[in-house]
Short mmCIF file of C-alpha atoms in Angstrom, two decimals:
data_model
loop_
_atom_site.label_atom_id
_atom_site.label_comp_id
_atom_site.label_asym_id
_atom_site.label_seq_id
_atom_site.Cartn_x
_atom_site.Cartn_y
_atom_site.Cartn_z
CA MET A 1 108.79 98.58 91.89
CA LYS A 2 105.13 98.00 91.11
CA ILE A 3 102.69 99.26 93.73
CA SER A 4 98.92 99.27 93.95
CA LEU A 5 96.73 102.11 95.19
CA LYS A 6 94.52 99.54 96.95
CA TRP A 7 97.52 98.11 98.78
CA LEU A 8 98.77 101.58 99.74
CA GLN A 9 95.33 102.41 101.08
CA THR A 10 95.69 99.65 103.70
CA TYR A 11 98.30 101.83 105.44
CA PHE A 12 95.92 104.82 105.79
CA ASP A 13 92.57 105.46 107.49
CA THR A 14 91.93 108.54 105.36
CA PRO A 15 90.95 107.83 101.74
CA LEU A 16 93.84 108.52 99.39
CA PRO A 17 93.50 110.67 96.28
CA SER A 18 93.42 109.16 92.81
CA ALA A 19 96.35 107.18 91.42
CA GLU A 20 97.18 110.09 89.11
CA LYS A 21 97.48 112.52 92.04
CA ILE A 22 99.62 110.06 93.97
CA ALA A 23 101.84 109.59 90.91
CA ASP A 24 102.19 113.38 90.66
CA ALA A 25 103.08 113.60 94.37
CA TYR A 26 105.75 110.93 94.00
CA THR A 27 107.09 112.47 90.78
CA PHE A 28 107.36 116.02 92.10
CA HIS A 29 108.81 115.06 95.50
CA ALA A 30 110.81 111.86 95.38
CA PHE A 31 110.54 109.31 92.56
CA GLU A 32 109.91 108.79 88.87
CA ILE A 33 106.89 106.84 87.72
CA ASP A 34 107.92 104.60 84.84
CA GLU A 35 104.42 103.37 83.98
CA MET A 36 100.80 103.57 85.17
CA GLU A 37 98.04 101.10 84.44
CA GLY A 38 94.78 101.66 86.30
CA ASP A 39 95.64 101.84 89.99
CA LEU A 40 99.02 100.14 89.45
CA MET A 41 102.18 102.25 89.33
CA ASP A 42 105.73 101.28 88.48
CA VAL A 43 107.83 103.47 90.78
CA LYS A 44 111.52 103.87 90.04
CA VAL A 45 113.28 103.62 93.40
CA LEU A 46 116.92 104.62 93.09
CA PRO A 47 119.62 102.74 95.01
CA ASN A 48 120.10 105.56 97.53
CA ARG A 49 116.42 105.23 98.58
CA ALA A 50 116.19 101.42 98.43
CA ALA A 51 116.82 100.95 102.16
CA ASP A 52 113.77 102.95 103.19
CA CYS A 53 111.44 102.82 100.18
CA LEU A 54 111.76 99.42 98.52
CA SER A 55 108.47 98.16 100.02
CA HIS A 56 104.82 99.19 100.09
CA ARG A 57 105.27 100.33 103.71
CA GLY A 58 108.27 102.47 102.79
CA LEU A 59 106.42 104.08 99.90
CA ALA A 60 103.41 104.61 102.19
CA LYS A 61 105.65 106.43 104.68
CA GLU A 62 107.00 108.62 101.89
CA LEU A 63 103.47 109.35 100.66
CA SER A 64 102.37 110.16 104.21
CA ALA A 65 105.13 112.75 104.53
CA THR A 66 104.53 114.17 101.06
CA LEU A 67 100.74 114.53 101.34
CA ASP A 68 100.72 115.21 105.11
CA VAL A 69 98.31 112.31 105.69
CA PRO A 70 98.94 110.22 108.81
CA LEU A 71 99.59 106.49 108.59
CA LYS A 72 97.40 104.09 110.54
CA HIS A 73 98.60 103.50 114.08
CA ASP A 74 100.58 100.28 114.30
CA PRO A 75 100.04 98.43 117.58
CA LEU A 76 103.29 97.20 119.12
#
């Protein structure tokens, strides 16, 4: 799944680290990064994680837990 750092940033108030640091966080905690080009990452989401991480929001939640950075508050 291709994701963009700019798009991920929309889920956070706090500025995110560089794409390389995010790729490292994903790689060492949950996913493989197949390819990086600028701020675009191709994240390999395995079938057992597809239900919760096959979207930008799902990957943002995973990143939030990994980096201990809160997501923006979603109004109901």
